[in-house]
Structures are given as C-alpha cells and as structure tokens.
Amino acid sequence: MRITRFFRSIVASLFVLLTVSLSAQTFRGGIAGTVLDSTGAVVPHAKITLLGQDTGLTRGTESTGDGTYSFQDLPLGKYSITISAPGFSETKITDVETRPGEVYALSPKLSVATNNLVVEVNAADVAIDTVSSTNTSVVNSRAVANIPLNGRDFTQLIKITPGVNGAGSINGARTNQNNWQIDGVDNNDIFHNSQGSNQGGVSGVAGVTLPIEAIDQFSVQSQGNAEVGRNGGGAVNMVVKSGTNLFHGSAYYYLRNEYFAAKSQMLGDAVRKPKIRNNQFGGSLGGPIKRDKLFFFVNYERQKYIIGASGAATEPTDQWVNQATALLNKHNVPVNPTFVNVLQTLWPRGNKPGAATVGNYVDPRPQSGYSDNSVGKIDWNINSKQTLSVRAFIGTGRQLGLSDPPIWEYYQVAPTHVHNYAVTHNWMLTDHLSNQALIGVNYFGQTFNDNVHNQNIPALGFNTGVTNPSLYGAPNIKITGFDNVGPTPPLGRQDYTGHVTDTATLVWGKHQFRFGGEFRRNYMNLLYQRSVRGSYAFDGTSSATQATSTACGSCTPYTTEGDANTRALADFLAGYAANGSIVRGVLQRDVFVNQWDIFAQDQYQVSPALTLNYGVRWDYSGPVYSTNGTFSNFNPNAASGFSIVGQDIDTLYPRRYTNVAPRFGFSSKVSNKLVVRGTYGLFFDLPNLNGFFDNRPGNNAAVGVQANNIGASPVFTASKTTAFTIATGVDPLPSAATSAFGVATVSKDFKNAYLQNYNLNLEYQLSRNTVAQVGYVGSVGRHLFNVRDINQAQPSATPSASVCTSNPVTCTSFQQSSRPYFSKFPLFTAINQFESSGGSNYSSLQASVRTSNFHNLTAQASYTYGHALDNVSGTRNFAPQNSLNLPAEYGTADFDIKHTFNGYVVYSIPEFSSRLKALSSGWEVNSFMTFFSGSALTPKAGSNRSGTGENQDRATLVGDPYNTNRTVTAATSATANKTVQWLSASAFTLPALGTFSPTTRGTVRGPGFGTVDASVVKNTTLHENVRLQLRAEMFNIFNRLNLAKPSVSNPTSSNFGKSTTTVGDALGAPGLGSGEPFNMQFAAKIVF
C-alpha cells in the first residue's frame, strides 16, 4: 500500500512538472562550436548535419548569425558532422566521439569551393575542451572493458579522477557527499548517501553489482556549472551500453581460486591459506530491432563467492553443563528447565572432543554470497527530431558474513535488492532549441539479521516480551567465558527515489542557454530496531544476592568456587542475570523527503578565445516527514521537554527556501594547444538520513528522533543494572522507563550544508592524442551536518560522586547533576542535537595526463597533493570530545590523504611475426595502479577521562608517535595473526582526570597503500567477427603488504598502535578487496 501511494505521488508530480522545464547534470555528451572560414571569420547560417555512425541517428541545425551551433544531450558514440555553406566546399568530419558530461569543441574551418570538392577530416582522438569550465574525468568504453578491476567492481574507477583520494573523498568533500547516477538516474541509498548498486552488505564485497559488461563509459564531474546539484562533492555517472546497427555481444566466465593466491603476510605460520573463490559469469547481446530506428541491449551476470572463515569459539558443551549443574546441586540451587531449553536451542555443541575447555568449537562453514544482476535497454530513433530510451537494471543478492561469534547460525545475513529504471526522451524542437526529459526510479532494499533468526524464545519459557514474529530470534545473551548469541538485531531499510527531470537548451547568437530543474521524492521504510530482542549478561556473580534470597530456601552462593566460566554458566542455568535491558516501543517508521531544484545557465562565447559560463541554481530540500508514528524534538520550554511533530510543531526542522547557488566559470584559449579555465560555485548538499534515525556516537542518547520517550507509543530502554532472577514465563524487565534516559533532537536552526568549490587550471594538448592538465582546486564547507550533546555534563575527576539535595533528600551523581538541563529535566542524560555547525576547508594541487589511441595505447595518470581540514568528518556515530567547544575539534579530516597517484594503461601489442600470425597477434596488456599515503588517525583515551560520559576523550600526544621498527612480528601463538607495531604507545598519555586532551584530531597517519594490477589478454579470431578472448588478471602483482589501520582506541592497551591484518580483511573482503595479497583471476570470453 505504501509503495502504491509512493508511485501515485510520482505520477502526480510528473503531470505537474510537464508544464515547466526541469534538470540535473547530464549523462550524455554534446558537440558544439563555431563555423569559421579559412581566415577565422565566422560563417553564419551554415547547414550542419549530424549522423550517428553506428545507429543512423540524424540531427540537423543551422549556425547562428554569429556562426555558433550546438548538438546537446547526444547518446554516446561516434558521429560524423557535415557542414555546407554557399561559396564553400562541403566539409565532413568523422569519428567525433561524445563523452558523458562533456561537449566536444569542434570549430571547423571551411575552404573556398573548388570543383564540388568534399573535404573529409578525421576528428582528433583527444581534443582539449575550449568552452567548458567544469572538471570532468571520463573512462572511455575501451578502458572500462579492459582495466583489471578486483571483484569487477566499477566503483574502483572513481579513483582515476584527479582530486579523488584513497578514502573516496572528492576535492575534500565527505565521502557521502557524492551523487551516484546510472544514465542520469539517481542511484543513491539516501540512508547513507552512498551508491545503491555495488554497496557492500555484511562485507566489503558488493551486495549487488552493475555488471562491467553493461557499462559503456564512466564519468566523474566536479566543480560543475548550475546544472550540477544534489551534492557538493561530485556527480558520478555510469552510462549503460546501447544497441547499434550491428549485433554485438559476449559470453564470459571469470574464475578466481586461492590456489593461485599468495598467503597473507599477516596470517600465523600454522594457519593454512583460507579458501577464497570468486566466480562471475554471464552474457550480453545488443543489436538492431529495426535498422537505424530501434535497438536493444541486454546483459545478465551472476556472481558467487566463498571466503573461508576461521577462528575457534567456546561453547557450553555437555561437559561444561555437567560442571555447572554439579556446582548448582552442591549449593542447593535448582536448575531452571527453561534455560536448559534455551541453551540447547541457541548454542551449538562443541565439535572438539575432550573435557570442558575453551576453543572447543570451530565452524567449518565459510562466508559466502551471490548476486543476480540484469540490465535491459531499448533505444528508439523516433524521427530526425526525437529519440526515446528505456532502461532497467535489477539486482538481487544475499551475503553471509562472519560476525562475533564465529558461528554459522550467527553469521550476519544481508539480502540486498536494487532496481533502477530510466525513461529518457530527447526532442529537437527547432534548429536552436532542444529538450531532454527524464523519469527515473531507484529502489534500494537491504536488511541485516542473524543467519538463523526464527527462534521463538518466549515459547521456550523465557519471556523476553517479543510477540511480533518479525522480531523473533535470539536475544543478545552473554555468558562470561563463552561466545555470545544474538549479535545482530533486525536492521535495515527500503528506500525509493523517484524523480522527474527536464533540461532545455537554447542556442541564441553567441549564447547557449540551458535551463530546467527537477522534482525528487525520497521514501524510506526504516527498519532499524536495535535491542528489541533484549540483552542479558550472566557473569557468575549473581548468586551472591539471588542464592541467599528467601525464594531460594537453603541456597548458598558460589561466587568464589570453581572457574569463572563454570560459575557464569551456572548463573545462566539458574536464571540469575547480572543485568539486562531491552528497547520497548516501535522504532519502525515510513519517512519521506521532497526536493525541488531549478537552474539557469548561459555559456557565452565572448570571442573565439574566451567563453564565460555563469548561472544560478535554487535547491529546496524539505524536512523529513513520517507517514506512521511520530518524531519529536527536545523543547526546554515544554513541561515534558518535547515537542511532537504534527502536534506541537509542523516540521522536524525549518523549511529553507533561500538555498540559492551562484556559479561562474571561464575558459580562455590562450593558443590552439593551451586553455586556461577557472570556476567558482556554491553547492548545497542533501543530508544522509541515518544521521537522524540511527546515530550512536557512544554517549547513550536516543538513536534518533523516532526513539524518544514521549508520545502515545514512547520508545525507551527498560533495564535492570543489578542482579535479578528470571522466572519461567515472566517478563523480567520493567514495562515502563524507570531510570534516566537520553534524547535525540534536531536544531531549530538546522540548515542545508553547502560547499564553495573553486579551481584554476591549465590544459595543454601535447599531441593529437595526448592532453595534460594541472591546476589548483579548493573548497570551503559550511553548515555541515554534525552531532553535539547540548546537555553535556561538566568535566570532573569524580563524576560518580553523589550530589544530594534536601526537601526532599535526593541524591544523584555529579555527572548527571551538572548537566545544563538537570534542574528542569533531571531524568534527561545526553541530548544529542543534530545540527549544521560543521565546517571544512580543502586545498590541492592536481595534475593529470591522458592519451587515447596513441600507437594502440590508451592511458591516464593523475596525481593529487591535498589537505582537508574540518571540525567533524561525518554525522553518524561521530561526536566531539567536548560538545561545548566545537572550535577545538578543528583539525585534519578523518578522510584526509595528502598524496594520491592513480593511473591505468590499456595497450594492444602490434603483431610481431607474420609467420605465426595466430600466436603473434591479438595480444593486449593492461594495468591499473593506485598509490596513496596514510589517512589521518585520532588516538582515543579509551575511557571517560573527562568525566562527561561522552566517551570521546582523546589521548595526548607527547612524543614521536611512529614506531621505528615496523617489521611483521609473529604472535606467541602460531595460529594468531602477526602484527606490525605502527605507532608507539609511549608517545601518548592519558589526560588528567576531569580534563580534556589538548591534542587535536588527525595528529598521526596510518599506513599507506599501493597496488599494481595487470592483465594479459589474447584474442583469437574464430570466425569473421567472432573471437575468443582469454584473460589472465593479476592483482597486487608485487604482493605489497597493505596494512589495515592500527588500533588507536587506548594507549594503555597492549594492542595500541598495532596493525594485525590487511586492509581488505579489515573491510570484510579478505583476498577479494583491492590491495589484498597477490591473486590471479582467469577468464574466457566469446566476443562478437
């Protein structure tokens, strides 16, 4: 029903928007320029005809009185341009290739007519852009098809763009400030504000993949004109292939096996190389349905992978149970049959023979995953004025990943579903007026749970209060010394985005106007229901109070007898809990956000050597609304302390109608080979919704504005912090809040974040095929989304000391009593306010060189030297050390990486012997390389040193933080991971109790990263246009050790400063992630 209402709203919006012109950044290409004669004078009213060389698409126009012309929003491909004018020879230019987000600058010079001669010219393979002022980086179709990508994951292609660092930040923006699109359609998961397709699930492996085989070109546009919006970082666009007049397709199989891999340098000497297997297979087909008119393209791909899991667990086996039962019998404590049933239901039996020992269970079942991904596209050349394109991408996957404990039943499972649909209509209304209309829908659904989560625990007699079958599963039960169960509660979301987009282009003299806008609705079914199954701890200490109660009769305590594991298990079998808690209330919400934008842009060719680009954009991003349940904000003037949206206030935060973003740029052609360009623009940003609804920075405030203890259905944590007995069939935890609780709220002054982006660069054409670029790129961020506790306690060396008042006598801790709102709201603890007080600054030097088809070589290399600073690097789970002193947080951004070098090479080896043609021809070598320096790290104190309870205290730097000996060191156990001591713990101290550390954020750097991937390809012709392609792809060919970030959580810990694994393993993709130890992948393809 909710989905039906959503699509009705999209359709209704479409009819409203058909009356105006609307837009977003283009995913297509263009060709524009000025028709000149041999002296450089303009040629007005020349007839210009465009022909798609592969599709027969035709367009016609006439140059203006100033000689200018433009073909905008063209499907990607190669075109021929024919220009004719009275008194001049007809000129034909072929192989003019369009690239996404770019306009090919083509200003032909006509020669005086001579005997009906037709002048034919082949376009340059790489041409400098003399009119645009945007920064656009494109990976063309040849490179997309041949660059060796680990896991065949297109998101790695973003690294090729100058300004993109190893953390995924573009020009100093946060990593979730990028706008991902497929054929111009939103491909964002608004919960994280990250890409929908190819987003990881329980691991660093993509849950669903847009197949590389389906991608024609890949582009990243930053520092854009007024057409670019939604986010301030960059617009990342994948353009799906189309059919042509020739049938083309492929069938392929990619295979990876640990047999060809190197063992990780960080694994213990006694640990065998784990199983790592990845298989991707599928096929594609494209061609004409009706020549020159109607085309199709389809692709299907399946991915299956296995990652070996290892690690011993400790389970309560019969031997352990017998020991615990004997202990209970000795002290006359009865065994509760309910907990015997719970034990047998939730824990596996040990599979290592012997007595009651630790490490008695090893689960041999691996981590695994699969996805099925399909793409279909239809392109219709309706006539010489109109085209229509319809495209669908559907991906479905399921991942099963290692969790804590390493037990298959409690591996984390994450099914993922992604649907993305596009309908694009292009219409050339007149010679100088064209329009592109687009309707797009994106669906992203992903949930998380324990692998086995159908256990009805109340039916066993343990009444956890859970009655909804969708919430069944194991509570989080921790028995000291044994592996816990129920680590993953039901989590996830389903979000839908529908948008209607339209762009009009008008060529008027020396002006090229583009204007339009967009309506977008984001709808999300929020399913993050943390702690709704409850959490219970059994530590072996509860018999001190429970076994001496009158209800137990002749029981006696056993808190000092036997070993700790046996005592804890005895407590569990008796039903003696040390503490417990559960979240009561309904956390599920259906939420939506509406966004509008309009823009106007003019590209004014002042002279053949100077082009100005200027425009303005208006962005409106409305407040978040709920269609079921309520939101609430903290209100110090209300008796309850809350204002409920829809009852006391209209919206969660104010509507902002003044988000006006000016853009300006210029492009100056200093010579035929040198262009200088610069831009300035203000870019507003769409906030990620997880900041409002699932934010856990560590101070125990409510996780979101839907989780406050107010309203008809309050959400609160019911808990007992001292020992209690759980009786069969009786819910042991309170049904109402009985203690202090945290609050979540949104600032009344909440604003949309914005970035001011600016750059100045030079582009030089080194040769017909090669272009180099160098420049300065910078940005300033304001009103960035952040979290701050506005009820933070005062620092204290003794925060738990009692503070008492008289009349009546009440006592509470200093920490609680020192909170600013304690006098009026004594039960309110942390009040996390979601606000827009963040700021950032970025400066960089960026350089790149690219070549295309230079003696069969296509390549690009880019280098960035940059520095990003801010006072907060994210929203979700981020908080300052001292919420009352935000300026003290200003420092190096968490995602800052100073040096980044990326590049790729695609090279076809010429035939090297005419005698052995079958063996000496068809060879290709390709490479993809990434190097970057270490990212910033902020060492933490690991404890509440300030006494505020925020748990964000930093360690204090007092010496050289880097360890001089960074060699790999074996652990005491041959089965444990090896370590590298990256940081020196002696360089850090804990701040004095009751104080904050003076050390700012980002004071140290983690390990750098470097990998060179390569492939060798052999093409063999089987029959005319059918060839067999065999590929051997090698990842991290030099087997460089790419360490994960070291532990920086507590300088007094023995693990501080140590890195114990590789970066891919830390991200949940051991052996499959980028930069993992050397591995090989083999593939066979039939291509036609």
mmCIF file of N, CA and C in Angstrom, residues 956-962 983-989 1051-1052 1056:
data_model
loop_
_atom_site.group_PDB
_atom_site.id
_atom_site.type_symbol
_atom_site.label_atom_id
_atom_site.label_comp_id
_atom_site.label_asym_id
_atom_site.label_seq_id
_atom_site.Cartn_x
_atom_site.Cartn_y
_atom_site.Cartn_z
ATOM 1 N N THR A 956 46.662 12.096 24.630
ATOM 2 C CA THR A 956 47.529 13.273 24.485
ATOM 3 C C THR A 956 48.873 12.860 23.889
ATOM 4 N N LEU A 957 49.232 13.517 22.794
ATOM 5 C CA LEU A 957 50.497 13.224 22.120
ATOM 6 C C LEU A 957 51.624 13.956 22.830
ATOM 7 N N VAL A 958 52.672 13.196 23.232
ATOM 8 C CA VAL A 958 53.791 13.798 23.969
ATOM 9 C C VAL A 958 55.141 13.475 23.350
ATOM 10 N N GLY A 959 55.181 12.721 22.275
ATOM 11 C CA GLY A 959 56.465 12.355 21.673
ATOM 12 C C GLY A 959 56.297 11.968 20.223
ATOM 13 N N ASP A 960 57.335 11.375 19.651
ATOM 14 C CA ASP A 960 57.290 10.904 18.269
ATOM 15 C C ASP A 960 56.342 9.708 18.203
ATOM 16 N N PRO A 961 55.241 9.814 17.468
ATOM 17 C CA PRO A 961 54.237 8.753 17.529
ATOM 18 C C PRO A 961 54.574 7.500 16.730
ATOM 19 N N TYR A 962 55.545 7.562 15.828
ATOM 20 C CA TYR A 962 55.767 6.452 14.906
ATOM 21 C C TYR A 962 56.847 5.500 15.424
ATOM 22 N N LEU A 983 52.418 2.459 15.577
ATOM 23 C CA LEU A 983 52.552 3.619 16.449
ATOM 24 C C LEU A 983 53.182 3.203 17.773
ATOM 25 N N SER A 984 53.832 4.125 18.387
ATOM 26 C CA SER A 984 54.473 3.871 19.676
ATOM 27 C C SER A 984 53.555 4.334 20.798
ATOM 28 N N ALA A 985 53.150 3.415 21.667
ATOM 29 C CA ALA A 985 52.259 3.761 22.770
ATOM 30 C C ALA A 985 52.913 4.740 23.741
ATOM 31 N N SER A 986 54.231 4.716 23.841
ATOM 32 C CA SER A 986 54.923 5.602 24.780
ATOM 33 C C SER A 986 54.829 7.064 24.378
ATOM 34 N N ALA A 987 54.407 7.337 23.142
ATOM 35 C CA ALA A 987 54.280 8.719 22.686
ATOM 36 C C ALA A 987 52.954 9.342 23.106
ATOM 37 N N PHE A 988 52.119 8.573 23.783
ATOM 38 C CA PHE A 988 50.801 9.068 24.171
ATOM 39 C C PHE A 988 50.586 8.857 25.669
ATOM 40 N N THR A 989 49.892 9.790 26.273
ATOM 41 C CA THR A 989 49.480 9.646 27.661
ATOM 42 C C THR A 989 47.995 9.920 27.770
ATOM 43 N N PRO A 1051 45.804 4.000 24.574
ATOM 44 C CA PRO A 1051 47.271 3.837 24.604
ATOM 45 C C PRO A 1051 47.768 2.910 25.705
ATOM 46 N N THR A 1052 46.918 2.571 26.677
ATOM 47 C CA THR A 1052 47.348 1.624 27.716
ATOM 48 C C THR A 1052 47.069 0.187 27.324
ATOM 49 N N PHE A 1056 47.478 -1.311 21.308
ATOM 50 C CA PHE A 1056 47.543 0.050 20.776
ATOM 51 C C PHE A 1056 48.674 0.187 19.757
#
